[in-house]
Amino acid sequence: MPPPPEFSALLLDIEGTITSISFVKDQLFPYAYDHVERYLQEHFEDGGLQGIISDLRGLAKEQLLLDPDQVRIVRDNKAEAIEDLVHNVRHWINTDKKLTAMKALQGLIWEEAYRRGDVKGHLYPDVLPVLELLCKRSPPTPIYIYSSGSVHAQKLLFTHSINGDITGKLSGYFDTNVGLKGEAESYKSICRQIGRDASEVLFLTDVEAEARAANEAGLQVRLVVRQGNAPLSEEAKKDFIVIHTLDDII
């Protein structure tokens, strides 16, 4: 095993890196799928939801051009609008679309689930001890999150994790508002925002395309292998250092 990397900031993917894919795939996504209709019916007039609904209306018009057989234009009548929104959101969940407005709605649904105690955020056992060690360094190493899930959803997971509220260990959060995870410019933007040279930042992910984008941007990269993750290509194994636990970066 190569020696641990030297870095002054850590950037973490969530799903498949520090939390299991099955938690997101088998708990969070089905919860949003099952509860989206009830949530919209109960909160349709809420001020915080109205902006998201407006964004979802615009998103439906965009996606209709790409997927005319499945996506519906959202009608004006409340009952019909809810019917159309539920149809679109469930379709996008089934097809694993990374759409910011949909992620925002999912975040609100998950907030209610966390608050009710229906869901607790999964973290692998090696995660919290490593975060604590990094926070105890002198100076402390800042830890950031970059996920396709909304910043709101990210904060919910870490506030209501199986280890309790660990948001005090984290210095910031990024989602697709900063750019897509498969694009190098997204990582350059993150480095600018956190005030670090790209070469000083270590990015951990389980996704080869994200690793290549971050590497192109100049970040240090480790590919994380966890049980249940998609297998890595032979090229990825040759091009990147592979780790199986966060202990390997300390």
Tab-separated table of C-alpha atoms in Angstrom:
chain	number	residue	atom	x	y	z
A	1	MET	CA	0.000	0.000	0.000
A	2	PRO	CA	1.407	3.447	-0.901
A	3	PRO	CA	2.061	5.925	1.919
A	4	PRO	CA	-0.865	8.121	3.032
A	5	PRO	CA	-1.335	11.243	0.911
A	6	GLU	CA	-0.425	14.705	2.164
A	7	PHE	CA	-3.345	17.096	1.860
A	8	SER	CA	-4.636	20.248	3.509
A	9	ALA	CA	-8.332	19.732	2.715
A	10	LEU	CA	-10.513	16.666	2.191
A	11	LEU	CA	-13.423	16.510	-0.269
A	12	LEU	CA	-15.802	13.578	0.133
A	13	ASP	CA	-18.408	11.989	-2.070
A	14	ILE	CA	-21.249	10.434	-0.048
A	15	GLU	CA	-22.948	7.474	-1.706
A	16	GLY	CA	-20.628	4.475	-2.017
A	17	THR	CA	-17.804	6.369	-0.302
A	18	ILE	CA	-18.836	7.163	3.258
A	19	THR	CA	-22.379	5.779	3.216
A	20	SER	CA	-23.624	2.614	1.567
A	21	ILE	CA	-25.287	2.676	-1.818
A	22	SER	CA	-27.989	0.464	-0.346
A	23	PHE	CA	-28.919	3.189	2.189
A	24	VAL	CA	-29.588	5.646	-0.623
A	25	LYS	CA	-30.976	3.120	-3.090
A	26	ASP	CA	-33.032	0.969	-0.724
A	27	GLN	CA	-34.105	3.515	1.915
A	28	LEU	CA	-33.934	7.155	0.813
A	29	PHE	CA	-35.052	6.854	-2.802
A	30	PRO	CA	-37.972	4.492	-2.049
A	31	TYR	CA	-39.062	6.741	0.806
A	32	ALA	CA	-39.212	9.757	-1.510
A	33	TYR	CA	-40.945	7.677	-4.193
A	34	ASP	CA	-43.602	6.429	-1.756
A	35	HIS	CA	-44.214	9.735	0.043
A	36	VAL	CA	-43.964	12.370	-2.699
A	37	GLU	CA	-47.730	12.434	-3.337
A	38	ARG	CA	-48.625	12.778	0.346
A	39	TYR	CA	-45.961	15.435	0.848
A	40	LEU	CA	-47.182	17.547	-2.067
A	41	GLN	CA	-50.801	17.254	-0.934
A	42	GLU	CA	-49.947	18.341	2.611
A	43	HIS	CA	-47.463	21.119	1.762
A	44	PHE	CA	-48.460	22.360	-1.700
A	45	GLU	CA	-49.116	25.931	-0.527
A	46	ASP	CA	-46.004	26.174	1.660
A	47	GLY	CA	-43.824	29.121	0.667
A	48	GLY	CA	-40.645	27.048	0.683
A	49	LEU	CA	-42.166	24.485	-1.647
A	50	GLN	CA	-43.672	26.925	-4.145
A	51	GLY	CA	-40.279	27.902	-5.557
A	52	ILE	CA	-39.346	24.252	-6.027
A	53	ILE	CA	-42.661	23.535	-7.743
A	54	SER	CA	-41.985	26.429	-10.105
A	55	ASP	CA	-38.559	24.972	-10.859
A	56	LEU	CA	-40.119	21.541	-11.433
A	57	ARG	CA	-42.568	23.072	-13.916
A	58	GLY	CA	-39.684	24.544	-15.891
A	59	LEU	CA	-37.718	21.312	-15.599
A	60	ALA	CA	-40.638	19.331	-17.013
A	61	LYS	CA	-40.637	21.522	-20.145
A	62	GLU	CA	-36.888	20.917	-20.598
A	63	GLN	CA	-37.073	17.179	-19.975
A	64	LEU	CA	-40.096	16.756	-22.230
A	65	LEU	CA	-37.836	17.489	-25.193
A	66	LEU	CA	-35.492	14.676	-24.130
A	67	ASP	CA	-38.107	12.209	-22.935
A	68	PRO	CA	-41.439	13.002	-24.636
A	69	ASP	CA	-42.989	9.601	-23.959
A	70	GLN	CA	-42.670	9.827	-20.170
A	71	VAL	CA	-42.412	13.414	-18.952
A	72	ARG	CA	-45.580	15.434	-18.461
A	73	ILE	CA	-46.093	19.173	-18.596
A	74	VAL	CA	-47.331	20.255	-15.153
A	75	ARG	CA	-50.886	21.574	-15.384
A	76	ASP	CA	-52.197	24.590	-13.403
A	77	ASN	CA	-55.017	23.020	-11.385
A	78	LYS	CA	-53.690	21.917	-7.972
A	79	ALA	CA	-54.925	18.319	-8.128
A	80	GLU	CA	-53.722	17.909	-11.712
A	81	ALA	CA	-50.421	19.614	-10.913
A	82	ILE	CA	-49.795	17.172	-8.052
A	83	GLU	CA	-50.649	14.258	-10.337
A	84	ASP	CA	-48.173	15.475	-12.975
A	85	LEU	CA	-45.437	16.268	-10.447
A	86	VAL	CA	-45.751	12.873	-8.794
A	87	HIS	CA	-45.577	11.140	-12.172
A	88	ASN	CA	-42.462	13.068	-13.233
A	89	VAL	CA	-40.622	12.766	-9.925
A	90	ARG	CA	-41.255	9.028	-9.698
A	91	HIS	CA	-40.067	8.596	-13.281
A	92	TRP	CA	-36.900	10.567	-12.564
A	93	ILE	CA	-36.259	8.559	-9.403
A	94	ASN	CA	-36.662	5.312	-11.365
A	95	THR	CA	-34.243	6.518	-14.032
A	96	ASP	CA	-31.792	7.942	-11.459
A	97	LYS	CA	-31.846	11.451	-12.874
A	98	LYS	CA	-29.529	14.000	-11.222
A	99	LEU	CA	-31.867	16.989	-11.453
A	100	THR	CA	-31.384	19.835	-8.993
A	101	ALA	CA	-35.066	20.751	-8.569
A	102	MET	CA	-36.049	17.122	-7.986
A	103	LYS	CA	-33.205	16.743	-5.476
A	104	ALA	CA	-34.503	19.804	-3.644
A	105	LEU	CA	-37.964	18.230	-3.318
A	106	GLN	CA	-36.445	14.944	-2.183
A	107	GLY	CA	-34.525	16.880	0.458
A	108	LEU	CA	-37.740	18.289	1.910
A	109	ILE	CA	-39.357	14.846	1.963
A	110	TRP	CA	-36.296	13.365	3.657
A	111	GLU	CA	-36.229	16.210	6.187
A	112	GLU	CA	-39.651	15.135	7.360
A	113	ALA	CA	-38.521	11.498	7.433
A	114	TYR	CA	-35.440	12.296	9.534
A	115	ARG	CA	-37.442	14.533	11.867
A	116	ARG	CA	-39.991	11.773	12.417
A	117	GLY	CA	-37.238	9.248	13.089
A	118	ASP	CA	-38.286	7.147	10.083
A	119	VAL	CA	-34.716	7.348	8.709
A	120	LYS	CA	-31.199	7.681	10.134
A	121	GLY	CA	-28.193	8.446	7.944
A	122	HIS	CA	-25.882	5.489	7.446
A	123	LEU	CA	-22.127	5.928	7.821
A	124	TYR	CA	-19.456	3.249	7.508
A	125	PRO	CA	-17.727	2.472	10.847
A	126	ASP	CA	-14.370	3.881	9.667
A	127	VAL	CA	-15.777	7.309	8.763
A	128	LEU	CA	-16.308	9.099	12.079
A	129	PRO	CA	-12.943	8.090	13.658
A	130	VAL	CA	-11.050	9.441	10.627
A	131	LEU	CA	-13.037	12.681	10.589
A	132	GLU	CA	-12.297	13.136	14.284
A	133	LEU	CA	-8.575	12.576	13.713
A	134	LEU	CA	-8.501	15.150	10.918
A	135	CYS	CA	-10.327	17.667	13.092
A	136	LYS	CA	-7.758	17.168	15.864
A	137	ARG	CA	-4.778	17.890	13.614
A	138	SER	CA	-2.898	21.122	14.151
A	139	PRO	CA	-4.106	22.976	12.224
A	140	PRO	CA	-7.356	21.027	11.710
A	141	THR	CA	-7.923	19.638	8.217
A	142	PRO	CA	-11.180	21.046	6.792
A	143	ILE	CA	-13.571	18.423	5.433
A	144	TYR	CA	-16.042	19.204	2.647
A	145	ILE	CA	-18.842	17.225	1.034
A	146	TYR	CA	-19.633	17.116	-2.699
A	147	SER	CA	-22.685	15.108	-3.697
A	148	SER	CA	-25.345	15.124	-6.400
A	149	GLY	CA	-27.887	15.224	-3.575
A	150	SER	CA	-28.868	18.729	-2.474
A	151	VAL	CA	-26.899	20.501	0.245
A	152	HIS	CA	-30.076	20.400	2.309
A	153	ALA	CA	-30.274	16.600	1.995
A	154	GLN	CA	-26.583	16.286	2.823
A	155	LYS	CA	-26.968	18.272	6.033
A	156	LEU	CA	-29.957	16.167	7.032
A	157	LEU	CA	-27.967	12.944	6.650
A	158	PHE	CA	-25.117	14.229	8.812
A	159	THR	CA	-27.401	15.839	11.380
A	160	HIS	CA	-29.431	12.648	11.817
A	161	SER	CA	-26.719	10.021	11.266
A	162	ILE	CA	-26.407	6.735	13.114
A	163	ASN	CA	-23.512	8.430	14.957
A	164	GLY	CA	-25.643	11.416	15.907
A	165	ASP	CA	-25.093	14.968	14.683
A	166	ILE	CA	-21.622	15.113	13.096
A	167	THR	CA	-22.053	18.384	11.203
A	168	GLY	CA	-19.541	19.974	13.576
A	169	LYS	CA	-16.823	17.923	11.856
A	170	LEU	CA	-17.655	19.347	8.413
A	171	SER	CA	-16.588	22.682	6.956
A	172	GLY	CA	-18.892	22.973	3.946
A	173	TYR	CA	-21.129	21.325	1.380
A	174	PHE	CA	-21.413	21.365	-2.410
A	175	ASP	CA	-24.060	19.958	-4.758
A	176	THR	CA	-24.826	20.188	-8.484
A	177	ASN	CA	-25.316	23.946	-8.180
A	178	VAL	CA	-21.511	24.143	-8.367
A	179	GLY	CA	-21.525	21.943	-11.483
A	180	LEU	CA	-21.834	18.310	-12.498
A	181	LYS	CA	-19.574	15.818	-10.757
A	182	GLY	CA	-18.200	14.497	-14.032
A	183	GLU	CA	-16.847	17.886	-15.096
A	184	ALA	CA	-13.388	19.160	-14.144
A	185	GLU	CA	-14.574	22.770	-13.845
A	186	SER	CA	-16.794	21.780	-10.890
A	187	TYR	CA	-13.748	20.750	-8.856
A	188	LYS	CA	-11.812	23.854	-9.869
A	189	SER	CA	-14.741	25.959	-8.676
A	190	ILE	CA	-14.833	24.141	-5.339
A	191	CYS	CA	-11.103	24.724	-4.836
A	192	ARG	CA	-11.546	28.417	-5.568
A	193	GLN	CA	-14.421	28.662	-3.115
A	194	ILE	CA	-12.540	26.938	-0.280
A	195	GLY	CA	-9.367	28.876	-1.003
A	196	ARG	CA	-7.113	25.878	-1.651
A	197	ASP	CA	-4.802	24.978	-4.474
A	198	ALA	CA	-6.175	21.901	-6.233
A	199	SER	CA	-3.001	19.934	-5.519
A	200	GLU	CA	-3.631	20.320	-1.771
A	201	VAL	CA	-7.121	18.812	-1.918
A	202	LEU	CA	-7.787	15.067	-1.634
A	203	PHE	CA	-11.026	13.834	-3.216
A	204	LEU	CA	-12.515	10.442	-2.345
A	205	THR	CA	-15.142	8.845	-4.585
A	206	ASP	CA	-16.308	5.454	-5.794
A	207	VAL	CA	-17.082	6.696	-9.317
A	208	GLU	CA	-14.433	6.533	-12.033
A	209	ALA	CA	-15.847	9.449	-14.073
A	210	GLU	CA	-15.743	11.692	-11.002
A	211	ALA	CA	-12.201	10.575	-10.213
A	212	ARG	CA	-11.070	11.448	-13.734
A	213	ALA	CA	-12.756	14.861	-13.641
A	214	ALA	CA	-11.177	15.713	-10.280
A	215	ASN	CA	-7.801	14.449	-11.475
A	216	GLU	CA	-8.072	16.623	-14.587
A	217	ALA	CA	-8.744	19.585	-12.290
A	218	GLY	CA	-5.515	18.844	-10.424
A	219	LEU	CA	-6.863	17.311	-7.221
A	220	GLN	CA	-5.393	14.267	-5.546
A	221	VAL	CA	-7.811	11.359	-5.902
A	222	ARG	CA	-8.466	7.997	-4.276
A	223	LEU	CA	-11.091	5.555	-5.539
A	224	VAL	CA	-13.034	3.913	-2.725
A	225	VAL	CA	-14.203	0.314	-2.958
A	226	ARG	CA	-17.058	-0.748	-0.684
A	227	GLN	CA	-19.222	-3.852	-0.651
A	228	GLY	CA	-22.130	-3.331	-3.036
A	229	ASN	CA	-20.385	-0.683	-5.159
A	230	ALA	CA	-20.211	-1.022	-8.925
A	231	PRO	CA	-16.977	-2.774	-9.970
A	232	LEU	CA	-14.133	-0.564	-11.163
A	233	SER	CA	-12.662	-0.948	-14.618
A	234	GLU	CA	-9.159	-2.351	-14.973
A	235	GLU	CA	-8.079	1.034	-16.338
A	236	ALA	CA	-9.345	2.779	-13.214
A	237	LYS	CA	-7.434	0.365	-10.992
A	238	LYS	CA	-4.246	1.135	-12.926
A	239	ASP	CA	-4.763	4.900	-13.074
A	240	PHE	CA	-5.803	5.530	-9.463
A	241	ILE	CA	-4.887	4.361	-5.977
A	242	VAL	CA	-7.744	2.255	-4.626
A	243	ILE	CA	-8.638	2.184	-0.929
A	244	HIS	CA	-11.177	0.151	1.036
A	245	THR	CA	-11.343	2.252	4.191
A	246	LEU	CA	-10.763	5.889	5.109
A	247	ASP	CA	-8.043	4.686	7.470
A	248	ASP	CA	-5.829	4.431	4.373
A	249	ILE	CA	-5.601	8.232	4.042
A	250	ILE	CA	-4.268	8.807	7.561
